[in-house]
Coordinates of C-alpha atoms in Angstrom, one line a residue:
M15 CA 0.0 0.0 0.0
I16 CA 1.3 3.4 -0.9
S17 CA 1.5 5.9 1.8
S18 CA 3.7 9.0 2.2
P19 CA 5.0 7.9 5.6
L20 CA 6.7 5.0 3.8
V21 CA 8.6 7.6 1.8
F22 CA 9.2 10.5 4.1
G23 CA 8.3 9.1 7.5
R24 CA 6.4 12.1 8.9
E25 CA 2.7 12.6 9.5
E26 CA 2.6 16.2 8.4
D27 CA 4.3 15.2 5.1
D28 CA 1.6 12.6 4.7
E29 CA -1.1 15.1 5.1
F30 CA 0.5 17.5 2.6
F31 CA 1.0 14.6 0.1
V32 CA -2.6 13.5 0.3
R33 CA -4.0 17.0 -0.2
A34 CA -1.6 17.9 -3.0
C35 CA -2.4 14.6 -4.9
A36 CA -6.2 14.7 -4.4
L37 CA -7.0 14.0 -8.0
S38 CA -10.1 12.3 -9.5
G39 CA -9.9 8.7 -10.5
V40 CA -11.3 9.5 -13.9
Q41 CA -8.5 11.9 -14.6
V42 CA -5.9 9.4 -13.5
A43 CA -7.4 6.7 -15.6
R44 CA -7.7 8.9 -18.7
R45 CA -4.1 10.0 -18.4
I46 CA -2.9 6.4 -18.1
D47 CA -4.9 5.4 -21.1
E48 CA -3.6 8.3 -23.2
D49 CA 0.0 7.6 -22.3
D50 CA -0.2 3.9 -22.5
M51 CA 1.3 3.5 -19.0
T52 CA 0.8 1.0 -16.2
V53 CA 0.2 1.5 -12.5
D54 CA 3.8 0.2 -11.9
G55 CA 5.1 3.4 -13.5
L56 CA 3.2 5.4 -10.9
L57 CA 4.2 3.4 -7.9
P58 CA 7.5 3.9 -5.9
P59 CA 10.0 1.1 -6.4
C60 CA 9.3 -0.4 -2.9
L61 CA 5.7 -1.2 -3.8
R62 CA 6.1 -2.3 -7.4
G63 CA 5.2 -5.9 -8.1
E64 CA 2.6 -8.1 -9.8
A65 CA -0.5 -6.2 -10.9
E66 CA -2.9 -8.8 -9.4
A67 CA -1.2 -8.7 -6.0
V68 CA -1.3 -4.9 -6.0
D69 CA -4.9 -4.9 -7.0
E70 CA -5.9 -7.3 -4.2
E71 CA -4.0 -5.3 -1.5
V72 CA -5.3 -2.0 -2.6
A73 CA -8.9 -3.3 -3.1
A74 CA -8.9 -4.8 0.4
A75 CA -7.5 -1.7 2.0
D76 CA -9.4 1.0 0.1
G77 CA -12.7 -0.4 -1.2
A78 CA -14.6 2.3 0.6
A79 CA -12.5 4.9 -1.0
A80 CA -13.3 3.5 -4.4
R81 CA -17.0 3.6 -3.8
S82 CA -16.8 7.1 -2.6
A83 CA -14.9 8.1 -5.7
G84 CA -17.5 6.4 -7.9
R85 CA -20.3 8.4 -6.3
T86 CA -18.6 11.9 -6.2
G87 CA -16.1 11.6 -9.0
R88 CA -13.3 12.7 -6.6
S89 CA -11.4 10.8 -3.9
T90 CA -10.3 12.1 -0.6
R91 CA -7.2 9.8 -0.7
A92 CA -4.2 9.7 -2.8
P93 CA -4.5 8.2 -6.4
A94 CA -2.4 5.3 -5.4
E95 CA -5.0 4.4 -2.7
L96 CA -8.0 4.3 -5.1
G97 CA -10.3 1.4 -5.3
Q98 CA -10.1 -1.9 -7.2
E99 CA -12.2 -0.6 -10.1
Y100 CA -9.7 2.1 -11.1
L101 CA -6.6 0.0 -10.7
Q102 CA -8.1 -2.8 -12.8
A103 CA -9.1 -0.3 -15.4
A104 CA -5.5 0.9 -15.5
N105 CA -4.1 -2.6 -15.9
K106 CA -6.6 -3.8 -18.4
R107 CA -6.7 -0.9 -20.8
R108 CA -9.5 1.1 -19.2
R109 CA -12.4 -1.5 -18.9
L110 CA -14.3 0.9 -16.6
Q111 CA -16.1 3.6 -18.7
P112 CA -15.5 7.1 -17.4
V113 CA -18.3 9.2 -16.0
A114 CA -19.9 11.3 -18.7
E115 CA -20.1 14.5 -16.7
T116 CA -16.9 16.3 -16.2
P117 CA -16.4 17.2 -12.5
A118 CA -16.0 20.9 -11.7
A119 CA -12.5 22.1 -11.3
P120 CA -11.6 22.3 -7.7
A121 CA -10.9 25.6 -6.1
E122 CA -7.3 26.4 -5.7
Q123 CA -6.1 25.4 -2.3
V124 CA -3.3 27.0 -0.4
F125 CA -1.2 24.3 1.0
R126 CA 1.2 24.6 4.0
R127 CA 4.7 24.0 2.9
P128 CA 6.4 21.6 5.3
A129 CA 9.9 22.2 6.3
A130 CA 12.2 20.2 4.0
R131 CA 15.0 18.2 5.5
N132 CA 18.3 17.0 4.0
A133 CA 19.8 13.6 4.2
R134 CA 21.0 14.3 7.8
G135 CA 17.7 15.4 9.0
R136 CA 18.5 19.1 9.1
H137 CA 16.1 21.8 7.9
V138 CA 16.7 23.3 4.5
D139 CA 15.2 26.7 4.0
G140 CA 16.0 30.0 2.3
P141 CA 17.0 30.6 -1.4
R142 CA 18.0 27.0 -2.0
L143 CA 14.5 25.8 -1.0
Q144 CA 12.9 28.4 -3.3
R145 CA 15.0 27.3 -6.3
A146 CA 14.2 23.7 -5.7
E147 CA 10.5 24.4 -5.5
A148 CA 10.7 26.3 -8.7
E149 CA 12.2 23.2 -10.4
V150 CA 9.5 20.9 -8.9
R151 CA 6.5 23.1 -9.6
P152 CA 6.2 22.1 -13.3
M153 CA 6.0 18.5 -12.2
Q154 CA 3.1 19.1 -9.9
A155 CA 0.4 19.3 -12.5
C156 CA -3.2 18.6 -11.4
D157 CA -3.4 15.4 -13.6
G158 CA 0.2 14.5 -14.3
P159 CA 1.5 11.0 -13.5
E160 CA 4.5 12.6 -11.8
T161 CA 2.3 13.9 -9.0
L162 CA 2.8 10.8 -7.0
T163 CA 6.5 11.3 -6.8
S164 CA 6.7 15.1 -6.7
R165 CA 7.8 15.2 -3.1
V166 CA 10.3 12.5 -3.8
A167 CA 11.7 14.6 -6.7
F168 CA 11.7 17.7 -4.5
A169 CA 13.7 15.9 -1.8
R170 CA 16.1 14.6 -4.4
I171 CA 16.7 18.0 -5.9
V172 CA 17.3 19.6 -2.4
R173 CA 19.7 16.8 -1.5
D174 CA 21.6 17.1 -4.8
G175 CA 21.8 20.9 -4.4
M176 CA 23.2 20.6 -0.9
D177 CA 25.7 17.9 -2.1
K178 CA 26.9 20.3 -4.8
E179 CA 27.4 23.1 -2.4
L180 CA 29.2 20.9 0.1
L181 CA 31.5 19.7 -2.7
H182 CA 32.1 23.3 -3.9
L183 CA 32.9 24.4 -0.3
R184 CA 35.2 21.5 0.2
A185 CA 37.1 22.2 -3.0
S186 CA 37.3 25.9 -2.1
M187 CA 38.9 25.1 1.3
Q188 CA 41.3 22.7 -0.2
S189 CA 42.4 25.2 -2.9
L190 CA 42.8 27.8 -0.1
M191 CA 45.0 25.5 2.0
K192 CA 47.1 24.8 -1.1
Q193 CA 47.3 28.5 -2.0
Q194 CA 45.8 27.7 -5.5
P195 CA 43.1 29.7 -7.2
M196 CA 39.6 28.4 -7.4
K197 CA 38.3 26.9 -10.6
R198 CA 36.5 30.1 -11.7
F199 CA 39.7 32.1 -11.2
K200 CA 42.1 29.7 -13.1
N201 CA 41.6 31.4 -16.4
R202 CA 42.4 34.9 -15.1
V203 CA 45.8 36.4 -15.7
P204 CA 47.5 37.2 -12.4
V205 CA 48.7 40.7 -11.8
K206 CA 52.3 41.0 -12.5
V207 CA 54.4 43.5 -10.6
V208 CA 56.4 45.4 -13.2
N209 CA 59.5 47.1 -11.9
N210 CA 61.0 49.4 -14.6
K211 CA 63.9 50.4 -12.4
S212 CA 66.8 48.1 -11.7
G213 CA 67.9 47.5 -8.1
K214 CA 70.6 50.0 -8.4
G215 CA 68.3 52.7 -9.8
K216 CA 65.8 52.0 -7.1
H217 CA 68.4 52.3 -4.4
Q218 CA 69.6 55.6 -6.0
A219 CA 66.1 57.0 -6.0
S220 CA 65.6 56.1 -2.4
K221 CA 68.9 57.6 -1.5
E222 CA 68.1 60.9 -3.4
Y223 CA 64.7 61.4 -1.7
G224 CA 65.2 59.3 1.4
T225 CA 61.7 59.9 2.9
Y226 CA 60.8 56.2 3.6
K227 CA 64.3 55.4 4.8
N228 CA 64.4 58.3 7.2
Q229 CA 60.9 57.6 8.6
T230 CA 61.7 54.0 9.5
V231 CA 64.9 54.8 11.4
G232 CA 64.8 53.8 15.0
T233 CA 62.3 51.8 17.0
R234 CA 59.3 54.0 16.1
E235 CA 58.2 55.4 12.7
F236 CA 57.1 58.8 13.8
A237 CA 58.0 61.0 16.7
H238 CA 54.5 61.5 18.0
K239 CA 54.2 57.8 18.7
H240 CA 57.0 58.0 21.3
M241 CA 55.2 59.0 24.5
S242 CA 56.8 59.6 27.8
D243 CA 55.1 58.7 31.0
S244 CA 53.1 61.3 32.9
V245 CA 51.6 61.7 36.3
V246 CA 48.2 62.3 34.7
D247 CA 48.1 58.6 33.8
I248 CA 47.7 57.9 37.6
L249 CA 44.2 58.3 39.0
D250 CA 45.3 59.6 42.5
T251 CA 47.6 62.3 41.3
D252 CA 47.8 65.7 43.1
S253 CA 49.1 69.2 42.5
G254 CA 52.5 68.4 44.0
K255 CA 53.3 65.6 41.6
A256 CA 52.0 67.7 38.7
Y257 CA 54.3 70.6 39.8
K258 CA 57.3 68.3 39.9
E259 CA 56.7 67.0 36.4
L260 CA 56.2 70.5 35.0
V261 CA 59.4 71.6 36.6
D262 CA 61.4 68.6 35.4
F263 CA 60.3 69.1 31.8
G264 CA 61.1 72.8 31.9
F265 CA 57.6 74.2 31.6
I266 CA 57.8 76.0 35.0
H267 CA 60.9 77.8 36.2
V268 CA 61.7 78.3 39.9
P269 CA 62.5 81.9 40.7
D270 CA 65.5 82.8 42.8
V271 CA 64.2 86.2 44.1
C272 CA 61.0 88.0 44.4
P273 CA 60.2 90.0 41.2
D274 CA 59.2 93.1 43.3
C275 CA 61.6 93.4 46.3
K276 CA 64.3 91.0 45.0
H277 CA 64.3 89.1 48.3
P278 CA 64.4 85.2 48.3
V279 CA 61.2 83.4 47.8
G280 CA 60.0 80.1 49.4
G281 CA 57.6 77.4 48.4
P282 CA 55.7 76.3 46.6
V283 CA 52.9 76.2 49.1
P284 CA 49.1 75.7 48.6
F285 CA 46.5 78.3 49.3
K286 CA 43.1 77.4 50.9
S287 CA 41.0 79.7 48.7
C288 CA 42.6 78.3 45.5
P289 CA 42.6 74.5 45.6
G290 CA 44.7 72.7 43.1
K291 CA 47.2 75.6 42.7
L292 CA 50.6 76.3 44.3
Y293 CA 52.3 79.6 45.1
F294 CA 55.7 81.0 45.7
R295 CA 55.9 83.4 48.6
C296 CA 58.4 86.2 49.3
R297 CA 60.2 85.6 52.5
S298 CA 60.6 89.3 53.2
Y299 CA 58.4 90.4 56.1
Q300 CA 57.7 93.7 54.5
C301 CA 56.7 92.2 51.1
G302 CA 55.3 88.7 51.7
K303 CA 53.6 88.5 48.3
R304 CA 52.3 85.3 46.7
F305 CA 53.0 84.4 43.1
N306 CA 51.3 81.6 41.3
V307 CA 53.9 79.1 40.0
T308 CA 52.5 79.5 36.4
D309 CA 53.5 83.2 36.6
F310 CA 57.1 82.0 35.9
S311 CA 56.2 80.1 32.8
V312 CA 54.6 80.8 29.4
F313 CA 51.2 80.0 30.8
R314 CA 51.0 83.1 32.9
G315 CA 47.4 84.0 33.9
I316 CA 46.0 80.6 32.9
R317 CA 42.9 79.5 34.9
L318 CA 43.8 75.9 35.3
S319 CA 45.0 73.8 38.2
L320 CA 48.4 72.2 37.9
V321 CA 46.9 68.8 37.2
A322 CA 44.6 70.1 34.5
L323 CA 47.6 72.0 32.9
C324 CA 49.7 68.9 33.0
R325 CA 46.9 67.0 31.2
V326 CA 46.6 69.7 28.5
I327 CA 50.4 69.7 27.8
T328 CA 50.4 65.9 27.8
F329 CA 47.5 65.8 25.3
C330 CA 49.3 68.3 23.0
S331 CA 52.6 66.3 23.1
R332 CA 50.9 63.0 22.3
C333 CA 49.2 64.3 19.2
N334 CA 50.6 63.9 15.7
V335 CA 53.7 66.1 15.4
L336 CA 53.0 67.1 11.8
K337 CA 49.3 68.0 12.5
A338 CA 48.2 70.9 14.6
P339 CA 46.3 69.9 17.7
L340 CA 42.7 71.2 17.8
V341 CA 41.3 72.9 20.9
S342 CA 37.9 71.2 20.3
D343 CA 39.5 67.7 20.5
A344 CA 41.3 68.5 23.8
Q345 CA 38.2 70.1 25.2
A346 CA 36.0 67.1 24.4
Q347 CA 38.5 64.5 25.6
L348 CA 39.8 66.3 28.8
R349 CA 36.4 67.8 29.7
I350 CA 37.9 71.3 30.2
S351 CA 36.4 74.6 29.2
R352 CA 37.5 76.1 25.9
K353 CA 39.3 79.3 27.0
P354 CA 42.0 77.7 29.3
V355 CA 42.7 75.0 26.7
E356 CA 43.0 77.7 24.0
H357 CA 45.3 79.7 26.3
A358 CA 47.7 76.8 26.8
F359 CA 47.7 75.9 23.1
N360 CA 48.4 79.4 22.0
A361 CA 51.3 79.7 24.5
L362 CA 52.9 76.5 23.2
L363 CA 52.3 77.5 19.6
A364 CA 54.0 80.9 20.1
E365 CA 57.1 79.2 21.5
E366 CA 57.2 76.8 18.6
A367 CA 56.9 79.7 16.1
K368 CA 59.8 81.5 17.8
A369 CA 61.9 78.3 17.5
G370 CA 60.9 78.1 13.8
E371 CA 62.0 81.7 13.2
R372 CA 65.3 81.0 14.8
H373 CA 65.7 78.0 12.6
N374 CA 65.1 80.1 9.4
K375 CA 67.6 82.7 10.5
V376 CA 70.5 80.3 11.3
K377 CA 72.9 79.6 8.4
H378 CA 72.7 75.9 7.7
R379 CA 75.3 75.8 4.9
L380 CA 73.2 73.7 2.5
S381 CA 75.0 71.7 -0.2
G382 CA 74.4 68.9 -2.6
E383 CA 71.0 68.4 -4.3
L384 CA 68.9 71.4 -3.5
E385 CA 65.4 72.6 -4.6
A386 CA 64.1 76.2 -4.6
D387 CA 60.5 77.3 -5.1
G388 CA 57.9 79.9 -4.1
H389 CA 54.5 79.0 -2.7
G390 CA 51.2 80.7 -1.8
L391 CA 49.8 79.7 1.6
R392 CA 46.5 81.6 1.5
K393 CA 44.5 84.0 -0.8
L394 CA 43.0 87.2 0.5
Y395 CA 40.5 89.6 -1.1
V396 CA 41.4 93.2 -0.4
S397 CA 39.0 96.2 -0.7
P398 CA 40.4 99.4 -2.4
H399 CA 39.6 101.2 0.9
N400 CA 41.5 98.8 3.2
Q401 CA 43.9 101.0 5.1
H402 CA 46.1 98.1 6.1
F403 CA 47.1 97.6 2.4
S404 CA 47.3 101.2 1.4
A405 CA 50.9 101.0 0.1
E406 CA 50.2 97.8 -1.8
I407 CA 47.0 99.2 -3.3
E408 CA 48.9 102.3 -4.7
D409 CA 51.5 100.0 -6.2
A410 CA 48.9 97.8 -7.7
I411 CA 47.0 100.8 -9.2
T412 CA 50.3 102.1 -10.8
R413 CA 51.1 98.8 -12.4
Y414 CA 47.5 98.2 -13.6
R415 CA 47.2 101.6 -15.3
K416 CA 50.6 101.2 -16.9
A417 CA 49.6 97.8 -18.3
N418 CA 46.0 98.7 -19.1
P419 CA 45.7 102.4 -20.0
G420 CA 42.2 103.8 -20.1
K421 CA 40.7 100.7 -18.5
K422 CA 38.5 100.9 -15.4
L423 CA 40.1 99.8 -12.1
P424 CA 38.9 96.6 -10.6
S425 CA 36.4 96.7 -7.7
Y426 CA 38.8 94.7 -5.4
W427 CA 42.2 93.2 -5.4
K428 CA 43.6 89.8 -4.7
A429 CA 46.6 89.2 -2.4
H430 CA 48.5 86.0 -1.9
L431 CA 50.4 85.2 1.3
R432 CA 53.5 83.9 -0.4
V433 CA 56.7 82.2 0.9
V434 CA 59.9 81.3 -0.8
G435 CA 62.3 78.6 0.4
V436 CA 65.3 76.4 -0.3
K437 CA 65.3 72.7 0.7
K438 CA 67.9 69.9 0.6
R439 CA 66.8 66.5 -0.7
M440 CA 69.0 64.3 1.4
A441 CA 68.9 64.1 5.2
K442 CA 71.0 62.6 7.9
A443 CA 69.8 59.3 9.4
G444 CA 67.1 59.9 11.9
Y445 CA 65.4 62.8 10.2
R446 CA 62.4 63.0 8.0
S447 CA 64.1 64.8 5.1
G448 CA 66.7 67.4 4.3
K449 CA 66.9 70.7 6.0
G450 CA 64.9 73.6 4.6
V451 CA 64.4 77.3 5.2
F452 CA 61.7 79.7 4.1
Q453 CA 60.9 83.4 4.4
V454 CA 57.6 85.2 4.0
L455 CA 57.4 87.5 1.0
P456 CA 55.7 90.9 1.0
F457 CA 52.2 91.3 -0.5
K458 CA 51.8 92.1 -4.2
L459 CA 48.2 92.8 -5.2
V460 CA 46.9 91.6 -8.5
P461 CA 43.6 91.9 -10.3
P462 CA 40.9 89.3 -9.5
A463 CA 41.4 87.2 -12.7
A464 CA 45.2 87.3 -12.6
S465 CA 47.4 84.4 -11.7
P466 CA 49.5 84.5 -8.5
P467 CA 52.7 86.6 -9.0
V468 CA 55.9 84.7 -9.2
E469 CA 58.9 85.5 -7.0
S470 CA 61.0 88.3 -8.4
K471 CA 64.7 88.7 -8.3
K472 CA 64.5 91.5 -5.7
E473 CA 62.2 89.5 -3.4
I474 CA 64.6 86.5 -3.4
Q475 CA 67.5 88.8 -2.7
D476 CA 65.7 90.5 0.2
S477 CA 64.7 87.1 1.7
K478 CA 68.3 85.9 1.8
V479 CA 67.4 82.3 1.3
L480 CA 70.3 81.8 -1.1
D481 CA 72.7 82.9 1.6
Q482 CA 71.9 79.5 3.2
I483 CA 73.8 77.8 0.4
V484 CA 77.5 77.2 0.7
K485 CA 79.9 78.7 -1.9
A486 CA 80.2 76.7 -5.1
T487 CA 83.9 76.4 -4.6
D488 CA 83.6 74.5 -1.3
T489 CA 81.5 71.6 -2.5
R490 CA 79.3 70.4 -5.3
V491 CA 75.9 72.2 -5.4
R492 CA 73.0 71.8 -7.7
L493 CA 69.9 73.9 -7.4
Y494 CA 66.6 72.7 -9.1
S495 CA 63.9 75.2 -9.6
D496 CA 60.7 75.7 -11.6
G497 CA 60.1 78.1 -14.4
A498 CA 60.5 81.4 -12.4
P499 CA 63.1 83.4 -14.4
A500 CA 64.7 84.9 -11.3
W501 CA 66.5 81.7 -10.2
P502 CA 68.9 81.2 -13.2
S503 CA 70.2 84.8 -13.0
L504 CA 70.8 84.7 -9.3
C505 CA 72.5 81.3 -9.5
D506 CA 74.8 82.7 -12.2
V507 CA 75.8 85.5 -9.9
K508 CA 76.7 83.0 -7.1
G509 CA 78.2 80.4 -9.4
I510 CA 75.7 77.7 -8.7
K511 CA 74.5 75.2 -11.3
N512 CA 70.8 75.6 -11.9
F513 CA 68.5 73.2 -13.7
Q514 CA 64.9 74.3 -14.4
V515 CA 61.7 72.5 -15.3
K516 CA 58.7 74.4 -16.7
H517 CA 55.4 73.7 -15.1
N518 CA 53.5 75.9 -17.5
K519 CA 54.6 73.5 -20.3
F520 CA 53.7 70.4 -18.2
E521 CA 57.4 69.6 -17.6
F522 CA 57.7 68.5 -14.0
V523 CA 60.8 66.3 -14.1
K524 CA 63.9 66.0 -16.2
R525 CA 66.5 63.3 -16.3
L526 CA 70.1 64.4 -15.6
P527 CA 73.4 62.7 -15.1
G528 CA 74.4 62.4 -11.5
M529 CA 77.3 64.1 -9.8
K530 CA 78.8 60.9 -8.3
K531 CA 80.8 58.2 -10.1
P532 CA 79.9 55.6 -11.3
A533 CA 77.5 57.8 -13.2
S534 CA 74.0 57.9 -11.7
V535 CA 70.7 59.5 -12.9
V536 CA 68.9 62.1 -11.0
L537 CA 65.6 63.9 -11.7
A538 CA 65.5 67.7 -11.9
G539 CA 62.4 69.1 -10.5
T540 CA 60.7 70.5 -7.3
Q541 CA 59.1 67.3 -6.1
V542 CA 60.5 67.4 -2.6
I543 CA 59.9 71.1 -1.8
D544 CA 56.4 70.8 -3.3
R545 CA 55.6 68.0 -0.8
W546 CA 57.0 70.2 1.9
W547 CA 54.6 73.0 1.0
Q548 CA 51.8 70.6 0.9
A549 CA 52.5 69.4 4.4
M550 CA 52.7 73.0 5.6
D551 CA 49.3 73.7 4.1
A552 CA 47.8 70.7 5.8
F553 CA 49.3 71.7 9.2
I554 CA 47.5 75.1 9.2
P555 CA 43.9 74.5 10.4
P556 CA 41.3 75.5 7.9
Q557 CA 39.4 77.3 10.7
I558 CA 42.0 80.0 10.8
H559 CA 40.7 83.1 9.0
N560 CA 42.9 84.8 6.4
K561 CA 42.2 88.3 7.8
K562 CA 41.3 89.8 11.2
G563 CA 37.8 90.7 10.4
K564 CA 36.3 92.4 7.4
G565 CA 38.7 95.1 6.1
G566 CA 41.4 94.1 8.6
P567 CA 45.0 93.1 8.2
V568 CA 46.3 89.6 7.5
N569 CA 45.9 87.1 10.3
D570 CA 49.3 86.7 11.9
R571 CA 48.4 83.2 13.1
L572 CA 49.0 82.0 9.6
K573 CA 52.6 82.9 9.8
T574 CA 52.8 81.5 13.4
Y575 CA 51.5 78.1 12.3
A576 CA 54.0 78.1 9.3
H577 CA 57.0 78.8 11.5
A578 CA 55.8 76.3 14.2
W579 CA 55.5 73.6 11.5
V580 CA 59.1 74.2 10.3
W581 CA 60.4 73.6 13.8
R582 CA 58.3 70.5 14.2
Y583 CA 59.4 69.1 10.8
H584 CA 63.1 69.3 11.6
L585 CA 62.8 67.4 14.9
P586 CA 64.5 64.0 14.9
V587 CA 62.3 61.0 14.3
G588 CA 61.6 59.0 17.4
I589 CA 62.4 61.8 19.9
D590 CA 60.1 62.6 22.8
F591 CA 58.0 65.6 21.7
K592 CA 57.2 66.6 25.3
T593 CA 60.9 66.9 26.1
E594 CA 61.4 69.2 23.1
L595 CA 58.5 71.4 24.1
G596 CA 60.0 71.8 27.5
K597 CA 63.3 72.9 26.1
I598 CA 61.8 75.8 24.2
C599 CA 59.4 77.0 26.9

């Protein structure tokens, strides 16, 4: 006897199987007659056998179902469980005449889809089940002979799909373990690393520019990653420990005498009305004044406790050296109000700018491969009535009327904050790159549509950047510049070999024979100093305004940031930045 539990072994599957295969006996008999099939073709292999034996078993088990089907034309059981009359008609070429009237088409029923299981008894659901159902759906016709085995086919498709996925996954893991590409990637051409330079040329290029080599010198790649210990890392710190750390690093200086009466001072001692702060006190009976310890530092007048001040300095020293620390970041992380943090940052920035100015004024005796170039840091829009640019406006009007006689003057002028500098390509071990100096050029106003003015011969001479270069008779010197016409004439006066590239003609590099033997190849151009200017632009925060209000002068903080960056850039890689800050304070 055919029953779905024999195939699937679940009662809910049996219910679904019976409802899905509830076909009329007449339709089954008619289909068998048209296709010239036997009942054995509709039965599962486990129940196939002699036709007479099957007839007897089915007739004995489902005689009532056959009588019900004869009366109503539709059975409530599966077609394989029909009565003796329909099975005999199927085996003996339809001896039973079909009912004349055609039964009405049954209403479309919504069947509950049972959870399919794989060979291991696990549930199979999701996209794989949907694809399998789509393949089985054409086989589930209302009168098709495959209806009896539709669930068997469905289970077989699901099992075959899972087997294929398992095989694909196993093959993928094996190819991964063997470091071999999968089958679908075998026909792809692998990416081949092409090195146009030889090993010698690559070493020479690295030696000439030296940025990567100099960054990886030492145990740490960048200086800002080297952090010294601080008392603020301890939870139970107090003002005494913070004072000792600030004195040790050099941020606070201990006075010898009183600033007013010149008598010795004592302390530091706390003051009840000002917790968290320490004071020096004059030992003179007549004076007896108290002085905050921060009065003898660059943080004079700051409204912070010593612990909070130590936290701000530590935060600044642990930031990236080549990026300016932001007040908002320190304020959010340290949970301190904005004004004291800004006060401390401005004090440190001013000392860094002073150190940068001293660096630009010292003669460094640059030699070897050098680059020279001018650069515009910011662009300003100047009104004709701006009193702070009165001299520059008169000069611009004179030049404009001479070049454009009879033409109306522009409604405003454009000014560029320009700098000019000289930089060495190579650097000593432990430094980021070669030494470089720069000077700020005076303003030269141009019309709104004009290009930025190039550095002139007089401006370069007044900046004295070429005085940083040693005499040509002392050692070999090469100066690479862009298309500004002032550099070749000045180099001829000083006896320096100059090689130019013209950016306006899209010439950025030029191959030249090297100065050392065996002959090497170098590239003429301003690549190194251009990257230098680019890093300087990134160091200046974009929040800094170009002018001090509408109609005001140029913001001096732009120059302050530029000089501070030069001092930071020339610090050795891997050095403690907090120690260097204490030395200049």
